[in-house]
């Protein structure tokens, strides 16, 4: 399918860029800053709608707290992020939310959607044609074509990186991410407390990974409403809770329906979203 071809193409390019930054694979069982990163990802993987992807964690030595995920399942986390979590005394649930949020971008195919929003139609067609050539490293005419478009791809990715995901996509990743950690048995209240702590960075956006996100108060409000809607917060059985639940569910349903329109009926992504819609039924 076209979207999967794009994911492979872009992931191959992005992985090379991370290699230039010295990214290294985190070994299974290896503990960094007291955390077994791959074990957390392995625990989250079965809870996602794309559990067949080979999710792997890579460490990037960078003082700025950051995390990212490629469309093919590779996750990157910086030493700065692990420092932040360690200094905060974070438990594994908070780390799980950081990783779950990034997994959600991959699961929801946000990169492909963002590319569709930002690029010109001709670039989209070029990338579709390039996917198989880059993935199989064919020579001849394909290699020449790849060389000609490489600069265009680099420019496009720079634009995506500068703009980041849309705010709706970030909020969706929050909701998906916290759903994954609940399914995996982690504590959603701990994750919510960490997001609230991000408010210290709102002025000046010192944390790179927050610079393109919605404001912290909005993220906290959105997450809290979602947790109330699914009954995941204790002590939230106030009289207004049913109305809040219905409002949150309807908002979530609307977002999913809009996202589903981007994919051909019956495709993998279409079916994944359909499963989410079915979960929202009373």
mmCIF file of C-alpha atoms in Angstrom, residues 23-180:
data_model
loop_
_atom_site.group_PDB
_atom_site.id
_atom_site.type_symbol
_atom_site.label_atom_id
_atom_site.label_comp_id
_atom_site.label_asym_id
_atom_site.label_seq_id
_atom_site.Cartn_x
_atom_site.Cartn_y
_atom_site.Cartn_z
ATOM 1 C CA UNK A 23 22.377 6.813 17.925
ATOM 2 C CA UNK A 24 22.944 3.292 19.198
ATOM 3 C CA UNK A 25 20.594 0.389 19.741
ATOM 4 C CA UNK A 26 19.683 -0.280 23.374
ATOM 5 C CA UNK A 27 20.299 -3.943 24.074
ATOM 6 C CA UNK A 28 17.599 -6.142 25.540
ATOM 7 C CA UNK A 29 18.066 -6.277 29.324
ATOM 8 C CA UNK A 30 20.331 -3.209 29.342
ATOM 9 C CA UNK A 31 19.500 -0.657 32.042
ATOM 10 C CA UNK A 32 20.102 3.044 31.459
ATOM 11 C CA UNK A 33 19.575 5.567 34.264
ATOM 12 C CA UNK A 34 17.901 2.696 36.107
ATOM 13 C CA UNK A 35 15.362 1.977 33.349
ATOM 14 C CA UNK A 36 15.059 -1.097 31.130
ATOM 15 C CA UNK A 37 13.823 0.763 28.058
ATOM 16 C CA UNK A 38 13.305 -2.207 25.767
ATOM 17 C CA UNK A 39 11.361 -4.070 28.463
ATOM 18 C CA UNK A 40 8.946 -1.134 28.728
ATOM 19 C CA UNK A 41 8.469 -1.071 24.958
ATOM 20 C CA UNK A 42 7.957 -4.840 24.870
ATOM 21 C CA UNK A 43 5.272 -4.442 27.520
ATOM 22 C CA UNK A 44 3.529 -1.694 25.534
ATOM 23 C CA UNK A 45 3.778 -3.317 22.104
ATOM 24 C CA UNK A 46 0.908 -5.839 22.477
ATOM 25 C CA UNK A 47 -1.440 -3.037 23.568
ATOM 26 C CA UNK A 48 -1.053 -1.125 20.289
ATOM 27 C CA UNK A 49 -2.995 -1.522 17.065
ATOM 28 C CA UNK A 50 0.237 -2.195 15.166
ATOM 29 C CA UNK A 51 1.701 -4.772 17.513
ATOM 30 C CA UNK A 52 3.410 -6.662 14.674
ATOM 31 C CA UNK A 53 6.033 -3.929 14.192
ATOM 32 C CA UNK A 54 9.499 -4.688 15.589
ATOM 33 C CA UNK A 55 9.704 -1.794 18.053
ATOM 34 C CA UNK A 56 13.282 -1.109 19.149
ATOM 35 C CA UNK A 57 14.754 1.648 21.324
ATOM 36 C CA UNK A 58 17.813 3.679 20.355
ATOM 37 C CA UNK A 59 19.749 6.049 22.601
ATOM 38 C CA UNK A 60 20.930 9.441 21.362
ATOM 39 C CA UNK A 61 23.505 11.340 23.422
ATOM 40 C CA UNK A 62 21.991 14.800 23.615
ATOM 41 C CA UNK A 63 21.505 17.042 26.643
ATOM 42 C CA UNK A 64 18.081 18.222 25.425
ATOM 43 C CA UNK A 65 15.188 16.069 26.668
ATOM 44 C CA UNK A 66 13.598 14.578 23.591
ATOM 45 C CA UNK A 67 12.015 11.459 22.155
ATOM 46 C CA UNK A 68 10.911 10.444 18.681
ATOM 47 C CA UNK A 69 9.566 7.466 16.782
ATOM 48 C CA UNK A 70 10.015 6.442 13.168
ATOM 49 C CA UNK A 71 7.154 5.112 11.105
ATOM 50 C CA UNK A 72 8.723 1.633 10.987
ATOM 51 C CA UNK A 73 8.811 1.208 14.782
ATOM 52 C CA UNK A 74 12.242 2.518 15.763
ATOM 53 C CA UNK A 75 12.077 4.742 18.857
ATOM 54 C CA UNK A 76 14.739 7.249 19.862
ATOM 55 C CA UNK A 77 15.210 8.772 23.299
ATOM 56 C CA UNK A 78 17.908 11.196 24.369
ATOM 57 C CA UNK A 79 20.178 11.026 27.380
ATOM 58 C CA UNK A 80 18.680 14.403 28.308
ATOM 59 C CA UNK A 81 15.222 12.870 28.573
ATOM 60 C CA UNK A 82 16.509 10.052 30.761
ATOM 61 C CA UNK A 83 18.321 12.616 32.917
ATOM 62 C CA UNK A 84 15.086 14.584 33.317
ATOM 63 C CA UNK A 85 13.156 11.475 34.364
ATOM 64 C CA UNK A 86 15.888 10.336 36.764
ATOM 65 C CA UNK A 87 16.211 13.750 38.397
ATOM 66 C CA UNK A 88 12.455 13.876 38.770
ATOM 67 C CA UNK A 89 12.523 10.456 40.412
ATOM 68 C CA UNK A 90 10.096 9.190 37.816
ATOM 69 C CA UNK A 91 8.698 5.704 38.100
ATOM 70 C CA UNK A 92 8.362 3.405 35.130
ATOM 71 C CA UNK A 93 4.817 4.594 34.422
ATOM 72 C CA UNK A 94 6.093 8.050 33.475
ATOM 73 C CA UNK A 95 8.720 6.623 31.137
ATOM 74 C CA UNK A 96 6.024 4.357 29.682
ATOM 75 C CA UNK A 97 3.887 7.383 28.829
ATOM 76 C CA UNK A 98 6.785 9.114 27.046
ATOM 77 C CA UNK A 99 7.387 5.973 24.976
ATOM 78 C CA UNK A 100 3.665 5.294 24.560
ATOM 79 C CA UNK A 101 3.095 8.801 23.209
ATOM 80 C CA UNK A 102 5.791 8.230 20.583
ATOM 81 C CA UNK A 103 4.465 4.766 19.752
ATOM 82 C CA UNK A 104 1.096 6.392 19.150
ATOM 83 C CA UNK A 105 2.548 8.614 16.420
ATOM 84 C CA UNK A 106 3.725 5.464 14.649
ATOM 85 C CA UNK A 107 0.489 3.539 15.219
ATOM 86 C CA UNK A 108 -1.684 6.399 13.955
ATOM 87 C CA UNK A 109 0.639 6.995 10.980
ATOM 88 C CA UNK A 110 0.898 10.661 11.845
ATOM 89 C CA UNK A 111 4.028 11.193 9.763
ATOM 90 C CA UNK A 112 2.288 10.103 6.587
ATOM 91 C CA UNK A 113 -0.696 12.306 7.363
ATOM 92 C CA UNK A 114 1.560 15.256 8.117
ATOM 93 C CA UNK A 115 3.445 14.758 4.870
ATOM 94 C CA UNK A 116 0.154 14.698 3.011
ATOM 95 C CA UNK A 117 -0.756 17.990 4.618
ATOM 96 C CA UNK A 118 2.553 19.744 3.930
ATOM 97 C CA UNK A 119 3.893 18.470 0.653
ATOM 98 C CA UNK A 120 2.909 19.186 -2.894
ATOM 99 C CA UNK A 121 1.168 16.435 -4.813
ATOM 100 C CA UNK A 122 4.131 15.939 -7.149
ATOM 101 C CA UNK A 123 6.496 15.282 -4.237
ATOM 102 C CA UNK A 124 4.027 12.731 -2.886
ATOM 103 C CA UNK A 125 4.050 10.902 -6.220
ATOM 104 C CA UNK A 126 7.855 11.010 -6.359
ATOM 105 C CA UNK A 127 8.103 9.465 -2.897
ATOM 106 C CA UNK A 128 5.651 6.711 -3.790
ATOM 107 C CA UNK A 129 7.752 5.798 -6.804
ATOM 108 C CA UNK A 130 10.955 5.906 -4.785
ATOM 109 C CA UNK A 131 9.804 3.677 -1.944
ATOM 110 C CA UNK A 132 10.568 0.308 -3.478
ATOM 111 C CA UNK A 133 13.799 1.522 -5.091
ATOM 112 C CA UNK A 134 15.265 2.770 -1.811
ATOM 113 C CA UNK A 135 14.014 -0.205 0.181
ATOM 114 C CA UNK A 136 15.623 -2.731 -2.225
ATOM 115 C CA UNK A 137 18.618 -0.537 -3.147
ATOM 116 C CA UNK A 138 18.130 -1.165 -6.852
ATOM 117 C CA UNK A 139 20.664 0.395 -9.180
ATOM 118 C CA UNK A 140 20.463 1.935 -12.638
ATOM 119 C CA UNK A 141 17.682 4.343 -13.364
ATOM 120 C CA UNK A 142 16.172 3.960 -9.898
ATOM 121 C CA UNK A 143 19.457 4.982 -8.292
ATOM 122 C CA UNK A 144 19.663 8.056 -10.498
ATOM 123 C CA UNK A 145 16.077 8.944 -9.659
ATOM 124 C CA UNK A 146 16.789 8.509 -5.959
ATOM 125 C CA UNK A 147 19.790 10.812 -6.153
ATOM 126 C CA UNK A 148 17.785 13.486 -7.931
ATOM 127 C CA UNK A 149 15.021 13.486 -5.332
ATOM 128 C CA UNK A 150 17.190 13.068 -2.206
ATOM 129 C CA UNK A 151 17.596 16.814 -1.771
ATOM 130 C CA UNK A 152 13.867 17.321 -2.146
ATOM 131 C CA UNK A 153 13.213 14.651 0.463
ATOM 132 C CA UNK A 154 15.708 16.257 2.847
ATOM 133 C CA UNK A 155 14.067 19.625 2.416
ATOM 134 C CA UNK A 156 10.615 18.150 2.965
ATOM 135 C CA UNK A 157 11.680 16.332 6.121
ATOM 136 C CA UNK A 158 13.260 19.518 7.440
ATOM 137 C CA UNK A 159 9.939 21.264 6.911
ATOM 138 C CA UNK A 160 8.083 18.503 8.749
ATOM 139 C CA UNK A 161 10.602 18.598 11.598
ATOM 140 C CA UNK A 162 10.313 22.363 11.892
ATOM 141 C CA UNK A 163 6.521 22.296 11.893
ATOM 142 C CA UNK A 164 6.151 19.147 13.965
ATOM 143 C CA UNK A 165 2.903 17.251 14.165
ATOM 144 C CA UNK A 166 -0.370 19.122 14.290
ATOM 145 C CA UNK A 167 -1.792 19.895 17.721
ATOM 146 C CA UNK A 168 -4.677 17.501 17.082
ATOM 147 C CA UNK A 169 -2.153 14.758 16.342
ATOM 148 C CA UNK A 170 -0.261 15.494 19.549
ATOM 149 C CA UNK A 171 -3.456 15.334 21.588
ATOM 150 C CA UNK A 172 -4.402 12.085 19.876
ATOM 151 C CA UNK A 173 -0.955 10.676 20.694
ATOM 152 C CA UNK A 174 -1.501 11.637 24.337
ATOM 153 C CA UNK A 175 -4.805 9.789 24.447
ATOM 154 C CA UNK A 176 -3.520 6.730 22.613
ATOM 155 C CA UNK A 177 -0.344 6.695 24.695
ATOM 156 C CA UNK A 178 -2.179 6.796 28.001
ATOM 157 C CA UNK A 179 -4.567 4.115 26.778
ATOM 158 C CA UNK A 180 -1.601 1.872 25.989
#
